[in-house]
CSV table of C-alpha atoms and ligand atoms in Angstrom, one decimal:
chain,number,residue,atom,x,y,z
A,1,MET,CA,-32.0,9.2,15.8
A,2,SER,CA,-28.6,10.2,14.4
A,3,ALA,CA,-27.2,10.3,18.0
A,4,GLN,CA,-28.5,6.8,18.4
A,5,VAL,CA,-26.8,5.7,15.2
A,6,GLU,CA,-23.5,7.3,16.4
A,7,ASN,CA,-23.7,5.6,19.8
A,8,ASP,CA,-24.3,2.2,18.2
A,9,ALA,CA,-21.8,2.5,15.4
A,10,ARG,CA,-18.9,0.1,15.2
A,11,LEU,CA,-15.6,1.8,14.8
A,12,VAL,CA,-12.5,1.3,12.7
A,13,GLY,CA,-9.9,3.9,11.6
A,14,VAL,CA,-6.3,4.6,10.5
A,15,LEU,CA,-3.4,5.0,12.8
A,16,GLY,CA,-0.6,7.2,11.4
A,17,TRP,CA,1.5,10.3,12.1
A,18,PRO,CA,0.7,12.6,10.3
A,19,VAL,CA,-2.4,11.1,8.9
A,20,GLY,CA,-4.6,14.0,7.8
A,21,HIS,CA,-3.8,13.5,4.1
A,22,SER,CA,-5.1,9.9,4.1
A,23,LEU,CA,-7.7,8.9,1.5
A,24,SER,CA,-8.8,6.0,3.6
A,25,PRO,CA,-11.6,7.7,5.6
A,26,ALA,CA,-13.3,8.8,2.4
A,27,MET,CA,-12.9,5.4,0.7
A,28,HIS,CA,-14.0,3.3,3.7
A,29,ASN,CA,-16.9,5.5,4.8
A,30,ALA,CA,-18.3,5.5,1.3
A,31,ALA,CA,-18.0,1.7,1.3
A,32,LEU,CA,-19.6,1.3,4.7
A,33,ARG,CA,-22.5,3.6,3.6
A,34,ALA,CA,-23.0,1.6,0.4
A,35,LEU,CA,-23.1,-1.6,2.5
A,36,LYS,CA,-25.7,0.1,4.8
A,37,LEU,CA,-23.5,-0.8,7.8
A,38,ASN,CA,-23.6,1.4,10.9
A,39,TRP,CA,-19.9,1.7,11.1
A,40,ARG,CA,-17.6,4.7,11.1
A,41,TYR,CA,-14.0,4.9,9.9
A,42,LEU,CA,-11.9,7.6,11.8
A,43,LEU,CA,-8.6,9.3,11.4
A,44,LEU,CA,-6.4,8.3,14.3
A,45,PRO,CA,-3.3,10.6,14.5
A,46,VAL,CA,-0.9,9.0,17.0
A,47,HIS,CA,2.6,10.0,17.8
A,48,PRO,CA,5.1,7.1,17.6
A,49,ASP,CA,5.8,7.3,21.3
A,50,ASP,CA,2.2,6.6,22.0
A,51,ILE,CA,1.5,3.7,19.6
A,52,PRO,CA,1.4,0.9,22.3
A,53,ASP,CA,-1.1,2.8,24.4
A,54,ALA,CA,-3.1,3.7,21.3
A,55,VAL,CA,-3.3,0.1,20.0
A,56,HIS,CA,-4.4,-1.2,23.4
A,57,GLY,CA,-6.9,1.7,23.6
A,58,LEU,CA,-8.6,0.5,20.4
A,59,ARG,CA,-9.5,-2.7,22.3
A,60,ALA,CA,-10.7,-0.7,25.3
A,61,LEU,CA,-12.9,1.4,23.1
A,62,GLY,CA,-14.4,-1.6,21.3
A,63,PHE,CA,-12.9,-1.0,17.8
A,64,ALA,CA,-13.3,-3.8,15.3
A,65,GLY,CA,-9.9,-3.1,14.0
A,66,ALA,CA,-7.8,-0.5,12.3
A,67,ASN,CA,-5.5,0.3,9.4
A,68,VAL,CA,-1.9,1.2,10.1
A,69,THR,CA,0.1,3.6,8.0
A,70,ILE,CA,3.5,5.4,8.1
A,71,PRO,CA,5.4,5.4,10.4
A,72,HIS,CA,3.7,2.7,12.6
A,73,LYS,CA,3.6,-0.4,10.3
A,74,VAL,CA,6.7,-2.1,11.7
A,75,ALA,CA,6.3,-1.1,15.3
A,76,VAL,CA,2.7,-2.4,15.5
A,77,CYS,CA,4.0,-6.0,14.7
A,78,ALA,CA,5.3,-6.5,18.2
A,79,LEU,CA,2.0,-5.5,19.7
A,80,MET,CA,-0.1,-8.2,18.0
A,81,ASP,CA,-1.1,-11.6,19.5
A,82,GLU,CA,-0.6,-13.2,16.1
A,83,LEU,CA,0.6,-12.2,12.6
A,84,THR,CA,-0.5,-13.7,9.3
A,85,PRO,CA,2.2,-15.3,7.1
A,86,GLU,CA,2.0,-12.2,4.8
A,87,ALA,CA,2.6,-9.8,7.7
A,88,LEU,CA,5.4,-11.9,9.1
A,89,ALA,CA,7.1,-12.1,5.7
A,90,VAL,CA,6.7,-8.4,4.9
A,91,GLY,CA,7.6,-7.5,8.5
A,92,ALA,CA,4.8,-4.9,8.6
A,93,VAL,CA,1.2,-4.7,9.6
A,94,ASN,CA,-1.3,-2.5,7.7
A,95,THR,CA,-4.5,-4.0,9.0
A,96,ILE,CA,-5.4,-5.0,12.6
A,97,ILE,CA,-8.4,-7.2,13.4
A,98,ILE,CA,-9.6,-7.2,17.0
A,99,ARG,CA,-11.7,-10.2,17.9
A,100,ASP,CA,-12.5,-11.6,21.3
A,101,GLY,CA,-9.9,-9.1,22.7
A,102,ARG,CA,-7.1,-10.5,20.6
A,103,PHE,CA,-5.1,-8.6,18.0
A,104,THR,CA,-4.3,-10.2,14.6
A,105,GLY,CA,-1.9,-8.3,12.3
A,106,HIS,CA,-2.5,-8.6,8.6
A,107,ASN,CA,-0.7,-7.1,5.6
A,108,THR,CA,-3.0,-6.5,2.7
A,109,ASP,CA,-0.5,-4.4,0.6
A,110,ALA,CA,0.8,-7.4,-1.3
A,111,TYR,CA,-2.7,-8.5,-2.1
A,112,GLY,CA,-3.6,-5.0,-3.1
A,113,PHE,CA,-0.6,-4.7,-5.5
A,114,LEU,CA,-1.2,-8.1,-7.1
A,115,THR,CA,-4.9,-7.5,-7.6
A,116,ALA,CA,-4.3,-4.1,-9.1
A,117,LEU,CA,-1.6,-5.5,-11.4
A,118,THR,CA,-3.8,-8.4,-12.5
A,119,ASN,CA,-6.8,-6.1,-13.1
A,120,ALA,CA,-4.5,-4.0,-15.3
A,121,GLY,CA,-4.1,-7.1,-17.5
A,122,TYR,CA,-0.7,-8.3,-16.4
A,123,ALA,CA,0.0,-11.9,-15.3
A,124,PRO,CA,3.4,-12.0,-13.6
A,125,ALA,CA,4.1,-15.8,-13.5
A,126,CYS,CA,7.5,-16.8,-15.1
A,127,ARG,CA,8.1,-13.3,-16.4
A,128,PRO,CA,11.0,-10.9,-15.5
A,129,ALA,CA,10.1,-8.1,-13.2
A,130,LEU,CA,12.4,-5.2,-12.0
A,131,VAL,CA,11.5,-3.5,-8.7
A,132,LEU,CA,13.0,0.0,-8.3
A,133,GLY,CA,13.4,0.7,-4.5
A,134,ALA,CA,13.9,-1.3,-1.4
A,135,GLY,CA,11.9,0.5,1.3
A,136,GLY,CA,8.7,-0.7,3.1
A,137,ALA,CA,6.5,-0.8,0.1
A,138,ALA,CA,9.1,-2.7,-2.0
A,139,ARG,CA,9.0,-5.5,0.5
A,140,SER,CA,5.3,-6.1,-0.2
A,141,VAL,CA,5.7,-5.8,-3.9
A,142,VAL,CA,8.7,-8.2,-4.1
A,143,TYR,CA,6.9,-10.7,-1.8
A,144,ALA,CA,3.7,-10.5,-4.0
A,145,LEU,CA,5.6,-10.9,-7.3
A,146,ALA,CA,7.8,-13.8,-6.0
A,147,ARG,CA,4.7,-15.6,-4.6
A,148,ALA,CA,3.0,-15.1,-8.0
A,149,GLY,CA,6.0,-16.8,-9.7
A,150,ALA,CA,7.7,-13.8,-11.3
A,151,ARG,CA,11.5,-13.7,-11.8
A,152,VAL,CA,12.2,-10.7,-9.5
A,153,ALA,CA,15.2,-8.4,-9.7
A,154,ILE,CA,15.7,-5.4,-7.3
A,155,HIS,CA,17.6,-2.2,-7.9
A,156,ASN,CA,18.0,0.4,-5.1
A,157,ARG,CA,20.0,3.7,-4.9
A,158,THR,CA,21.5,2.2,-1.6
A,159,PRO,CA,22.5,-1.3,-2.6
A,160,GLU,CA,22.8,-2.5,1.0
A,161,ARG,CA,19.1,-2.0,1.5
A,162,ALA,CA,18.3,-4.1,-1.5
A,163,HIS,CA,20.5,-6.9,-0.2
A,164,ALA,CA,18.9,-6.6,3.3
A,165,LEU,CA,15.4,-6.8,1.8
A,166,ALA,CA,16.3,-10.0,-0.2
A,167,ALA,CA,17.9,-11.5,3.0
A,168,ALA,CA,14.8,-10.7,5.1
A,169,LEU,CA,12.4,-12.2,2.6
A,170,ALA,CA,14.5,-15.3,1.8
A,171,PRO,CA,13.2,-17.5,4.7
A,172,HIS,CA,9.6,-16.7,3.6
A,173,LEU,CA,10.3,-17.5,-0.1
A,174,PRO,CA,11.9,-21.0,-0.2
A,175,GLY,CA,13.3,-21.9,-3.6
A,176,VAL,CA,13.1,-18.3,-4.8
A,177,SER,CA,16.2,-16.4,-5.8
A,178,LEU,CA,16.0,-12.6,-5.9
A,179,GLN,CA,18.5,-10.9,-8.1
A,180,ILE,CA,20.1,-7.6,-7.0
A,181,VAL,CA,20.9,-5.2,-9.8
A,182,SER,CA,23.7,-2.7,-9.4
A,183,ALA,CA,23.8,0.8,-11.0
A,184,ALA,CA,26.0,-0.6,-13.7
A,185,GLY,CA,23.6,-3.4,-14.5
A,186,LEU,CA,20.5,-1.2,-14.5
A,187,PRO,CA,20.4,-0.4,-18.3
A,188,ALA,CA,20.5,-4.1,-19.2
A,189,ALA,CA,18.0,-5.0,-16.5
A,190,LEU,CA,15.5,-2.3,-17.7
A,191,LEU,CA,15.7,-3.6,-21.2
A,192,ALA,CA,15.2,-7.2,-20.1
A,193,ALA,CA,12.2,-6.5,-17.8
A,194,ASP,CA,8.7,-7.2,-18.8
A,195,LEU,CA,7.4,-5.3,-15.8
A,196,VAL,CA,9.1,-2.3,-14.1
A,197,ILE,CA,7.7,-1.1,-10.8
A,198,ASN,CA,8.6,2.1,-9.1
A,199,THR,CA,8.4,1.6,-5.3
A,200,THR,CA,10.6,4.6,-4.6
A,201,SER,CA,9.2,7.9,-3.4
A,202,VAL,CA,10.8,9.7,-6.4
A,203,GLY,CA,8.1,11.7,-8.2
A,204,MET,CA,5.6,11.7,-5.4
A,205,THR,CA,3.9,15.0,-4.4
A,206,GLY,CA,6.1,16.4,-1.7
A,207,GLY,CA,8.8,13.7,-2.4
A,208,PRO,CA,12.1,13.9,-4.3
A,209,PRO,CA,11.3,15.3,-7.8
A,210,GLY,CA,11.9,13.5,-11.1
A,211,SER,CA,11.9,9.9,-12.2
A,212,PRO,CA,13.7,7.0,-10.6
A,213,LEU,CA,14.9,6.0,-14.1
A,214,PRO,CA,18.3,7.2,-15.3
A,215,ALA,CA,18.3,9.9,-18.0
A,216,GLY,CA,18.0,8.3,-21.4
A,217,ALA,CA,17.0,4.9,-20.0
A,218,ARG,CA,15.9,2.4,-22.6
A,219,LEU,CA,12.8,0.3,-21.8
A,220,ARG,CA,11.3,-2.6,-23.6
A,221,ALA,CA,8.3,-1.5,-25.7
A,222,GLY,CA,5.2,-3.4,-24.9
A,223,ALA,CA,6.3,-4.0,-21.3
A,224,THR,CA,4.3,-2.8,-18.3
A,225,ALA,CA,5.3,0.0,-16.0
A,226,TYR,CA,3.6,0.2,-12.5
A,227,ASP,CA,4.1,3.2,-10.3
A,228,LEU,CA,3.0,2.8,-6.6
A,229,ILE,CA,2.7,6.5,-6.4
A,230,TYR,CA,-0.9,7.8,-6.8
A,231,ALA,CA,-0.4,11.5,-6.1
A,232,PRO,CA,0.2,12.9,-8.7
A,233,ARG,CA,-1.8,10.6,-11.0
A,234,GLN,CA,0.7,11.2,-13.8
A,235,THR,CA,4.3,10.8,-12.5
A,236,PRO,CA,7.5,11.5,-14.5
A,237,PHE,CA,8.1,7.7,-14.4
A,238,LEU,CA,4.8,6.9,-16.0
A,239,ARG,CA,5.2,9.6,-18.6
A,240,GLN,CA,8.7,8.3,-19.5
A,241,ALA,CA,7.3,4.7,-19.7
A,242,ARG,CA,4.4,5.7,-21.9
A,243,ALA,CA,6.6,7.6,-24.2
A,244,ALA,CA,8.7,4.5,-24.6
A,245,GLY,CA,5.7,2.4,-25.6
A,246,LEU,CA,5.0,0.8,-22.3
A,247,HIS,CA,1.5,0.2,-20.7
A,248,ALA,CA,1.7,2.6,-17.7
A,249,VAL,CA,-0.4,2.0,-14.6
A,250,GLY,CA,-0.6,4.3,-11.5
A,251,GLY,CA,-0.8,3.3,-7.8
A,252,LEU,CA,-4.4,4.1,-6.9
A,253,GLY,CA,-5.6,0.6,-7.7
A,254,MET,CA,-3.2,-0.9,-5.1
A,255,LEU,CA,-4.5,1.6,-2.5
A,256,VAL,CA,-8.1,0.7,-3.2
A,257,HIS,CA,-7.6,-3.1,-3.2
A,258,GLN,CA,-5.5,-3.1,0.0
A,259,GLY,CA,-8.4,-1.2,1.6
A,260,ALA,CA,-11.1,-3.4,0.1
A,261,ARG,CA,-9.4,-6.5,1.6
A,262,ALA,CA,-9.1,-4.8,5.0
A,263,LEU,CA,-12.8,-3.9,4.9
A,264,GLU,CA,-13.7,-7.6,4.0
A,265,LEU,CA,-11.6,-8.8,6.9
A,266,TRP,CA,-13.4,-6.5,9.4
A,267,THR,CA,-16.9,-6.8,8.2
A,268,GLY,CA,-17.1,-10.3,6.5
A,269,ARG,CA,-18.8,-8.6,3.5
A,270,ASP,CA,-17.7,-8.3,-0.1
A,271,ALA,CA,-16.2,-4.8,-0.6
A,272,PRO,CA,-17.9,-2.5,-3.0
A,273,VAL,CA,-14.6,-1.9,-4.9
A,274,ALA,CA,-16.1,0.5,-7.5
A,275,VAL,CA,-17.5,2.7,-4.8
A,276,MET,CA,-14.2,2.8,-3.0
A,277,GLN,CA,-12.3,3.6,-6.2
A,278,ARG,CA,-14.7,6.6,-7.0
A,279,ALA,CA,-14.4,7.9,-3.4
A,280,ALA,CA,-10.6,7.7,-3.5
A,281,GLN,CA,-10.5,9.5,-6.8
A,282,ARG,CA,-12.8,12.2,-5.5
A,283,ALA,CA,-10.8,12.6,-2.3
A,284,LEU,CA,-7.5,12.7,-4.3
A,285,ALA,CA,-8.9,15.4,-6.7
A,286,ALA,CA,-10.1,17.5,-3.7
A,287,ARG,CA,-6.7,17.2,-2.1
A,288,ALA,CA,-4.9,18.2,-5.3
A,289,ARG,CA,-7.2,21.3,-5.6
A,290,ALA,CA,-6.5,22.2,-1.9
A,291,ASP,CA,-2.8,21.8,-2.5
A,292,GLY,CA,-3.0,24.0,-5.6
A,293,ALA,CA,-5.0,26.7,-3.8
A,294,ARG,CA,-2.4,26.7,-1.0
A,295,ARG,CA,0.4,27.2,-3.5
A,296,THR,CA,-1.3,30.2,-5.2
B,1,NAP,P1,10.4,4.2,2.1
B,1,NAP,O1,10.4,3.0,3.0
B,1,NAP,O2,10.8,5.5,2.7
B,1,NAP,O3,11.4,3.9,0.9
B,1,NAP,C1,11.7,4.9,0.0
B,1,NAP,C2,12.4,4.3,-1.2
B,1,NAP,O4,12.7,5.4,-2.2
B,1,NAP,C3,13.8,3.7,-0.9
B,1,NAP,O5,14.1,2.6,-1.8
B,1,NAP,C4,14.7,4.9,-1.2
B,1,NAP,O6,16.0,4.5,-1.6
B,1,NAP,C5,14.1,5.4,-2.5
B,1,NAP,N1,14.4,6.8,-2.7
B,1,NAP,C6,14.1,7.9,-2.0
B,1,NAP,N2,14.6,9.0,-2.5
B,1,NAP,C7,15.3,8.6,-3.6
B,1,NAP,C8,16.1,9.3,-4.6
B,1,NAP,N3,16.2,10.7,-4.6
B,1,NAP,N4,16.6,8.6,-5.6
B,1,NAP,C9,16.4,7.2,-5.7
B,1,NAP,N5,15.7,6.5,-4.8
B,1,NAP,C10,15.2,7.2,-3.7
B,1,NAP,O7,9.0,4.5,1.5
B,1,NAP,P2,7.8,3.4,1.2
B,1,NAP,O8,6.9,3.3,2.4
B,1,NAP,O9,8.4,2.2,0.7
B,1,NAP,O10,7.0,4.2,0.1
B,1,NAP,C11,7.5,4.4,-1.2
B,1,NAP,C12,6.5,4.9,-2.2
B,1,NAP,O11,5.4,4.0,-2.4
B,1,NAP,C13,5.8,6.2,-1.7
B,1,NAP,O12,5.7,7.1,-2.8
B,1,NAP,C14,4.4,5.8,-1.2
B,1,NAP,O13,3.4,6.8,-1.3
B,1,NAP,C15,4.1,4.6,-2.2
B,1,NAP,N6,3.2,3.6,-1.6
B,1,NAP,C16,2.0,3.4,-2.3
B,1,NAP,C17,1.1,2.5,-1.9
B,1,NAP,C18,-0.2,2.3,-2.6
B,1,NAP,O14,-1.1,1.7,-2.1
B,1,NAP,N7,-0.2,2.7,-3.9
B,1,NAP,C19,1.4,1.8,-0.7
B,1,NAP,C20,2.6,2.0,0.0
B,1,NAP,C21,3.5,2.9,-0.5
B,1,NAP,P3,17.2,4.5,-0.5
B,1,NAP,O15,17.1,3.1,0.2
B,1,NAP,O16,18.5,4.6,-1.3
B,1,NAP,O17,17.0,5.6,0.4
């Protein structure tokens, strides 16, 4: 009977390199079980050189779609038959839908970020937001905030990348002006911001240590700090923000909601978000224990 189930199962998965650390299989398989769907979500480690073959192979193997993670999110865009406006604006695909042999590239990161932020009680419209970082994740965050009507400023260690990000998004955000904040302007921008978002990898497990905030940075008490990092749960940025009286929110909610949206796109069913959240938390705790055991 179980072999029968395996043979009939619809398949989805996550393309990445490396991808063994991903929380997505735990999160999605828990959701698919809760929905009583005979689907399986697989880890799909693919070297960058092989990504075109792998994407076309998904169609040959009858996959319903896939998630895409680092380092393939940009390369996959060129392999799609069509891109949604979000994927086009962000310049990256994190969810592929395969229907009638055609590939549609979606980006659910902006939705995931905005949903998590709103669930944390923050409404960004007409309020000043400061985005720290200008990498791939920053693009989704800036796009989501600007679309939600926030007044967005961007600061990045390498200013050229912040300017490039603003220029790339400009055609997709008519009437929106994105402010670039220099290192000299950062203290004033931090004090003015109602929302400060860390999209850098600083403070991430295995990433550059510390906080992206300058030493002694002053923040606006009562503001909100959002860290895209979810491992560790408590980052130096969040600790610093909490100590300054800010409402501090970690990045797990964004991960869960981008996944929930992908699941809804594949299956057409409402995602069991609480199930996904619990599964992601459990997988994250197991990963932290395994990392701890390796270090001792
Ligand atoms: P990325 O494209 O490599 O960008 C990294 C960013 O971090 C750049 O702005 C980079 O600045 C900055 N940075 C790196 N080292 C720094 C340092 N020592 N000091 C100051 N800035 C530094 O990475 P990404 O894909 O955007 O991911 C960024 C973070 O977001 C990661 O921690 C990732 O796990 C997290 N993320 C979370 C979610 C979620 O669902 N919660 C989703 C996506 C990403 P330069 O341009 O100057 O190098």
